[in-house]
Short mmCIF file of C-alpha atoms in Angstrom, two decimals:
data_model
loop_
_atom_site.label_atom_id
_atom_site.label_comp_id
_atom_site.label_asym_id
_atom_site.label_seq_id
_atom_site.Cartn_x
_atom_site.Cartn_y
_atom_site.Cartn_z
CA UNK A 844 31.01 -37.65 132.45
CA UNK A 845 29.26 -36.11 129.57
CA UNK A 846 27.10 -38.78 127.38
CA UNK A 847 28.49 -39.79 124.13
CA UNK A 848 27.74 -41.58 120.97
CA UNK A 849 30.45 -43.51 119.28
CA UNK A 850 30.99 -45.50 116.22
CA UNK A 851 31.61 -49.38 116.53
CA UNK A 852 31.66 -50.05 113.23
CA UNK A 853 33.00 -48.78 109.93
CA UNK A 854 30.26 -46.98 108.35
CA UNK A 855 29.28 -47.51 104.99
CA UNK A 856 26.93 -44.94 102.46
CA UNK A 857 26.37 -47.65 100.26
CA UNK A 858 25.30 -50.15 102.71
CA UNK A 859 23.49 -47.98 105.16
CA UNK A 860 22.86 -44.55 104.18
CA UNK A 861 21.09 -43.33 107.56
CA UNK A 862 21.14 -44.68 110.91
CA UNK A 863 18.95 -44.59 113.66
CA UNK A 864 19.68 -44.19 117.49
CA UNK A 865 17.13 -44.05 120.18
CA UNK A 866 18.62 -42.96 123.52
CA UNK A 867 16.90 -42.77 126.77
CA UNK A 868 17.56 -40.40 129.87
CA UNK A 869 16.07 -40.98 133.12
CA UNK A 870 16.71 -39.19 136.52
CA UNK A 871 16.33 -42.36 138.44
CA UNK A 872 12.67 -41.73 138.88
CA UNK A 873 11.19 -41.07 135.45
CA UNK A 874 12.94 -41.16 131.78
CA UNK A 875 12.28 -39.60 128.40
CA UNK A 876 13.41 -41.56 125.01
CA UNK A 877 14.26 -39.46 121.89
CA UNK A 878 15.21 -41.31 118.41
CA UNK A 879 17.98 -39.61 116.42
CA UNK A 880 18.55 -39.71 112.71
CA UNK A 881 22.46 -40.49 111.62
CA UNK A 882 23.22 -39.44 108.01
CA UNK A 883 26.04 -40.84 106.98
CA UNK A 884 28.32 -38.51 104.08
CA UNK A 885 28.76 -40.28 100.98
CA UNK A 886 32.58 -39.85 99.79
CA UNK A 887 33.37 -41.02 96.11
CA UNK A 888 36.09 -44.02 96.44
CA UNK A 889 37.88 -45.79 94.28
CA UNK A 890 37.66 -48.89 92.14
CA UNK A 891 38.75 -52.25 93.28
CA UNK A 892 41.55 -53.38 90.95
CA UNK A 893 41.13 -54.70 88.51
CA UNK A 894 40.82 -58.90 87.02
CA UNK A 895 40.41 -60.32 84.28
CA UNK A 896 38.91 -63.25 83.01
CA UNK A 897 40.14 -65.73 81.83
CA UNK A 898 42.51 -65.01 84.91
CA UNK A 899 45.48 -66.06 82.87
CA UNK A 900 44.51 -65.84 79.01
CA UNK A 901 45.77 -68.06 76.30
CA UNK A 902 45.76 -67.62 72.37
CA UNK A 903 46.99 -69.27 69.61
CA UNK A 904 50.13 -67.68 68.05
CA UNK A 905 49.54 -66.03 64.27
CA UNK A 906 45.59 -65.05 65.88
CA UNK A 907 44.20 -62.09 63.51
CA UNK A 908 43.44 -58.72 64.61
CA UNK A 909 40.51 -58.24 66.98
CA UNK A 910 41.06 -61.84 67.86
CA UNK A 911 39.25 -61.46 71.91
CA UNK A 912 41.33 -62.03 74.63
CA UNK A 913 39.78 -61.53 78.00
CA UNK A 914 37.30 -59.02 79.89
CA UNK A 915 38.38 -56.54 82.87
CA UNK A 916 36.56 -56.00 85.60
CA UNK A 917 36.20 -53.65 88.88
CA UNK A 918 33.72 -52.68 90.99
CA UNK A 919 33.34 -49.27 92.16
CA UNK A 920 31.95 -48.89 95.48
CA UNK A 921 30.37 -45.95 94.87
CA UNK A 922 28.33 -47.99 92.51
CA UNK A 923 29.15 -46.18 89.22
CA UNK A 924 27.76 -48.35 86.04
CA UNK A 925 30.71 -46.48 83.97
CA UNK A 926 33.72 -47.84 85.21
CA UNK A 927 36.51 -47.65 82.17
CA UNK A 928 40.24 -49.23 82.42
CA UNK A 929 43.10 -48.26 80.70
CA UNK A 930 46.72 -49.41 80.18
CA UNK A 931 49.11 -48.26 82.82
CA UNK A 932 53.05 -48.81 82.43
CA UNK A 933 55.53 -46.37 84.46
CA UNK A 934 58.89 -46.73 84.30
CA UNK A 935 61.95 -45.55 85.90
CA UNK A 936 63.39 -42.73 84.96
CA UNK A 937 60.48 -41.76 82.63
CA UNK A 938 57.91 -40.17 84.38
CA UNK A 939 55.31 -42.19 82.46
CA UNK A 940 55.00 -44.01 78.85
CA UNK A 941 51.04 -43.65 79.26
CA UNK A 942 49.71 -41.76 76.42
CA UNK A 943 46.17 -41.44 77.33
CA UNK A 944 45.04 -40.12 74.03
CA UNK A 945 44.57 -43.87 72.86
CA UNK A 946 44.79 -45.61 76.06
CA UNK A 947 48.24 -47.27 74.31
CA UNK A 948 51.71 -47.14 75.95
CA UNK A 949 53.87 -44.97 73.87
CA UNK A 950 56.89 -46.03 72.98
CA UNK A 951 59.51 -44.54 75.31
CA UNK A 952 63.43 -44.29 76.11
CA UNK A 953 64.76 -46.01 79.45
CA UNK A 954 68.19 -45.08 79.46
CA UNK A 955 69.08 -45.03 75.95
CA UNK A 956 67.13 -48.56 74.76
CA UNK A 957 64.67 -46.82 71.99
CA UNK A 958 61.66 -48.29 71.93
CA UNK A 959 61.73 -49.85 75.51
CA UNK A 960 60.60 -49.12 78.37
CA UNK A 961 60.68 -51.75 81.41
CA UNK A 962 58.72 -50.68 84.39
CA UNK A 963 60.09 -52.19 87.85
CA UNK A 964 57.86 -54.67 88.03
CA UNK A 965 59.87 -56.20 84.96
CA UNK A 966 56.98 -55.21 82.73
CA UNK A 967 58.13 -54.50 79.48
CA UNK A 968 55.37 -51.57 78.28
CA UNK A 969 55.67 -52.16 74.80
CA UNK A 970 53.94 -55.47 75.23
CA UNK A 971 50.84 -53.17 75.32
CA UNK A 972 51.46 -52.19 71.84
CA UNK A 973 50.35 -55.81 70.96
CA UNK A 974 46.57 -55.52 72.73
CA UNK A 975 43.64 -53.13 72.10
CA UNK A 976 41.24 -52.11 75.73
CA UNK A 977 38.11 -51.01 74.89
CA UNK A 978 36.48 -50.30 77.85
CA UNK A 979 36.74 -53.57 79.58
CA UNK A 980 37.35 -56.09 76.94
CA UNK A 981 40.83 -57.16 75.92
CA UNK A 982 41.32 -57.52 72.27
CA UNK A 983 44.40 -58.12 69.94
CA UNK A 984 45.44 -54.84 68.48
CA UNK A 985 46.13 -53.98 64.83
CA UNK A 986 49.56 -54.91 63.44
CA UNK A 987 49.96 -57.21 66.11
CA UNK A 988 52.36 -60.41 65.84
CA UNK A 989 51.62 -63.28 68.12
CA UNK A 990 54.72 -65.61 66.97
CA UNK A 991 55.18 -67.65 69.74
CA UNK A 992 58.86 -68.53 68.95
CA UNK A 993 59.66 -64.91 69.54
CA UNK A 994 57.57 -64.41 72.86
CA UNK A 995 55.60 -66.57 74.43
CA UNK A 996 54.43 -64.67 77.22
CA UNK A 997 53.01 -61.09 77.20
CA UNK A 998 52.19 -58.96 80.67
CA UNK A 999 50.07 -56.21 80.52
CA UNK A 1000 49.50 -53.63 83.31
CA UNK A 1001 45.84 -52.01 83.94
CA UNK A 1002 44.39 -49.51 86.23
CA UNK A 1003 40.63 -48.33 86.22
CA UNK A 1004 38.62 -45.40 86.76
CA UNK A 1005 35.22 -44.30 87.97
CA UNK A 1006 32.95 -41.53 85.99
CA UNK A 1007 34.93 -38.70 87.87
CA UNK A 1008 38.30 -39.37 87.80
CA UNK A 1009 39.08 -41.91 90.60
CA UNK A 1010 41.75 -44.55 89.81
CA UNK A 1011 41.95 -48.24 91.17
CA UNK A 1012 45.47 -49.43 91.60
CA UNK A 1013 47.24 -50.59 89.05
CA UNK A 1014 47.44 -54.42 88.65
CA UNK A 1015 50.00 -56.65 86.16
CA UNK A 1016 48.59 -59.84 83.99
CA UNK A 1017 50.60 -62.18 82.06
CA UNK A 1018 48.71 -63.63 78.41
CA UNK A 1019 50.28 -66.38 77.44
CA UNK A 1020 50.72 -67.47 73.24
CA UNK A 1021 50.34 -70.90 72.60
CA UNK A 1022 52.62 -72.66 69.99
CA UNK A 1023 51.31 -74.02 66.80
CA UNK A 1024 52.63 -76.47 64.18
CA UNK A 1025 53.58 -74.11 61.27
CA UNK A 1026 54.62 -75.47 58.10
CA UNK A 1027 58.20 -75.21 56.54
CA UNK A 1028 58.90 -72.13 55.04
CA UNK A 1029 61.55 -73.25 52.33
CA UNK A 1030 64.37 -76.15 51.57
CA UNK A 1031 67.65 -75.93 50.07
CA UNK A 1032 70.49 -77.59 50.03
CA UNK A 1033 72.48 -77.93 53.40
CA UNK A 1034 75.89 -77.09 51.27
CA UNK A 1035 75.15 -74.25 49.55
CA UNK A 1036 72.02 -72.53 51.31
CA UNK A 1037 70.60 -72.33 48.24
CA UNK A 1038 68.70 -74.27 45.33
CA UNK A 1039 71.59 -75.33 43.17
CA UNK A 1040 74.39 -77.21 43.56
CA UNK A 1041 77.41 -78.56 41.36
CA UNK A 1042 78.23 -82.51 40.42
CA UNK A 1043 80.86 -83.62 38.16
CA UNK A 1044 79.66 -85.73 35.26
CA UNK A 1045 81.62 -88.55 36.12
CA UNK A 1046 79.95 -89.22 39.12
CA UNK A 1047 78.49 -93.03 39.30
CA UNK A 1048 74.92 -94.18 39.78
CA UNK A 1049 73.75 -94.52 43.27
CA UNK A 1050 76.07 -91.50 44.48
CA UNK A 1051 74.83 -88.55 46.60
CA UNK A 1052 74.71 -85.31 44.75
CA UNK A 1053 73.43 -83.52 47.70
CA UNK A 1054 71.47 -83.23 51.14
CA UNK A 1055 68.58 -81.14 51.67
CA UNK A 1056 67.33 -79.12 54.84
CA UNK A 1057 64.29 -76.75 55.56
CA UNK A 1058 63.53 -74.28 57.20
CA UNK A 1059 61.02 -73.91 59.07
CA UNK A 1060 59.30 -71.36 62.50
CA UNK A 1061 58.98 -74.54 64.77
CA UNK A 1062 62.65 -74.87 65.65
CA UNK A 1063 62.36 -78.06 66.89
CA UNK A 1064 60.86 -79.77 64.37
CA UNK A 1065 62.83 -82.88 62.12
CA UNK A 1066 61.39 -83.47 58.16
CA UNK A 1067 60.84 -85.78 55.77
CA UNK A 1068 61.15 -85.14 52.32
CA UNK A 1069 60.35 -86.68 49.29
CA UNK A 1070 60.26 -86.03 45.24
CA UNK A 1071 57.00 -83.65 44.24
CA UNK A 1072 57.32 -85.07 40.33
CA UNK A 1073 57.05 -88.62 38.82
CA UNK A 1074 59.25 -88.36 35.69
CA UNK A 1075 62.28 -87.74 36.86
CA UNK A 1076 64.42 -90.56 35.60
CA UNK A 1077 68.11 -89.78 37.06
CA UNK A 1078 67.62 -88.63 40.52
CA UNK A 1079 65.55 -89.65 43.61
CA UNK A 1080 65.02 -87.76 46.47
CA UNK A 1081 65.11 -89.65 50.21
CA UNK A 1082 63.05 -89.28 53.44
CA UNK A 1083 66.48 -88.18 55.43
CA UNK A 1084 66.71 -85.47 52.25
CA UNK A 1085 69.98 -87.02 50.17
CA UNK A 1086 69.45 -86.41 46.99
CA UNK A 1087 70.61 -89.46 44.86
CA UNK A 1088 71.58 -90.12 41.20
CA UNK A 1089 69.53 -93.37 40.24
CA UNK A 1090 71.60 -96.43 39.99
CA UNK A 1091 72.67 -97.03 36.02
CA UNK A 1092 72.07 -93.28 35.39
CA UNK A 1093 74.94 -90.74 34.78
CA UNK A 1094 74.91 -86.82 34.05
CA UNK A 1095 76.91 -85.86 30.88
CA UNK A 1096 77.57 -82.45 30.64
CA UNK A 1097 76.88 -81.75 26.40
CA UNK A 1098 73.58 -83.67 26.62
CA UNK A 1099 71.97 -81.76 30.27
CA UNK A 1100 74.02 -78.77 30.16
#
């Protein structure tokens, strides 16, 4: 049986870039020892995929432009200090929405839907459009609209590369927009949908003329309401929103109108 040398172990470049083996031979009455010198052949690998941190982001809905939103990282095994990642978002029947002259995920056509394109992963890649990735750190994009009554949840999906060429996988990350109290945008009245309504002149004191609503980006959200002046003499306005001629008033026509 001819002698041979054989690897127990997965060998590493970066860990151990040169081995040494010292093997002996001996006839059974004297030996010899000679040490040989293992180089091990560096290969370039890729990245690890990439994380981010926070793991699963959160900002406030309405943020401005620039507003930071998490850092990527991977490590590249080859050790490379110039590891950049990128947006990533492939969809069926499109061979890719990447547009790698701005990193950004071009709007693209999936069967006919403009302006959408939904990987299989359920990623829709114009969420990308929202977010800016600058090297490793996740910012909010220009033009972007955080309005968490529209979407609350963004996903994202990143790969990363080394300084010649090699790509990571490609990994998905959800941001998620956080719901502020927003004030009401207008009122009006609940009749009309607008700011005037129509009474009679005989109507009495103490009669409803009118009920007001608001509207307002927090769905949910009840109001009270209440009169902005002081000198108004024939109506008051109530917390529930009726508007109400004063009791002893009355509206005559040829005086108001």
């Amino acid at each position: 049986i001819k002698p041979a040398l054989y690897v127990s172990s997965l060998l590493n470049h970066e860990e151990t870039p040169t081995f040494s083996v010292t093997v002996s031979s001996t006839d059974g009455i004297c030996s010899v020892e000679t040490t040989f010198y293992i180089n091990v052949g560096n290969i370039n690998e890729a990245p690890s995929a990439p994380s981010i941190t926070p793991t699963t982001p959160s900002m406030n809905e309405n943020s401005p432009e620039g507003t930071y939103v998490a850092e990527v990282s991977s490590i590249d095994p080859d050790h490379s200090k110039d590891v950049q990642c990128f947006f990533n978002c492939r969809c069926p029947r499109i061979k890719s929405c990447l547009d790698t002259s701005n990193n950004q995920c071009t709007q693209a056509n999936n069967g006919g839907a403009a302006g959408i394109c939904v990987n299989s992963n359920h990623v829709n890649c114009n969420d990308q459009f929202q977010f800016k990735l600058d090297h490793t750190t996740l910012s909010l994009a220009s033009n972007s609209v955080m309005n968490y009554e529209i979407q609350s949840i963004y996903k994202i999906r990143i790969y990363c590369q080394d300084s010649v060429g090699k790509s990571s996988t490609t990994t998905t990350h959800s941001i998620n927009v956080l719901n502020l109290n927003e004030r009401p945008t207008s009122i009006h009245f609940t009749s009309t949908s607008t700011k005037i309504i129509q009474v009679l002149e005989s109507i009495g004191g103490g009669s409803v003329i009118g009920t007001l609503t608001a509207n307002d980006p927090d769905v949910s959200d009840t109001f009270t309401f209440g009169s902005a002046t002081t000198n108004n003499e024939l109506f008051s306005v109530q917390s529930n929103g009726k508007i109400m001629l004063n009791d002893n008033k009355n509206v005559d026509y040829e005086k108001i109108g």
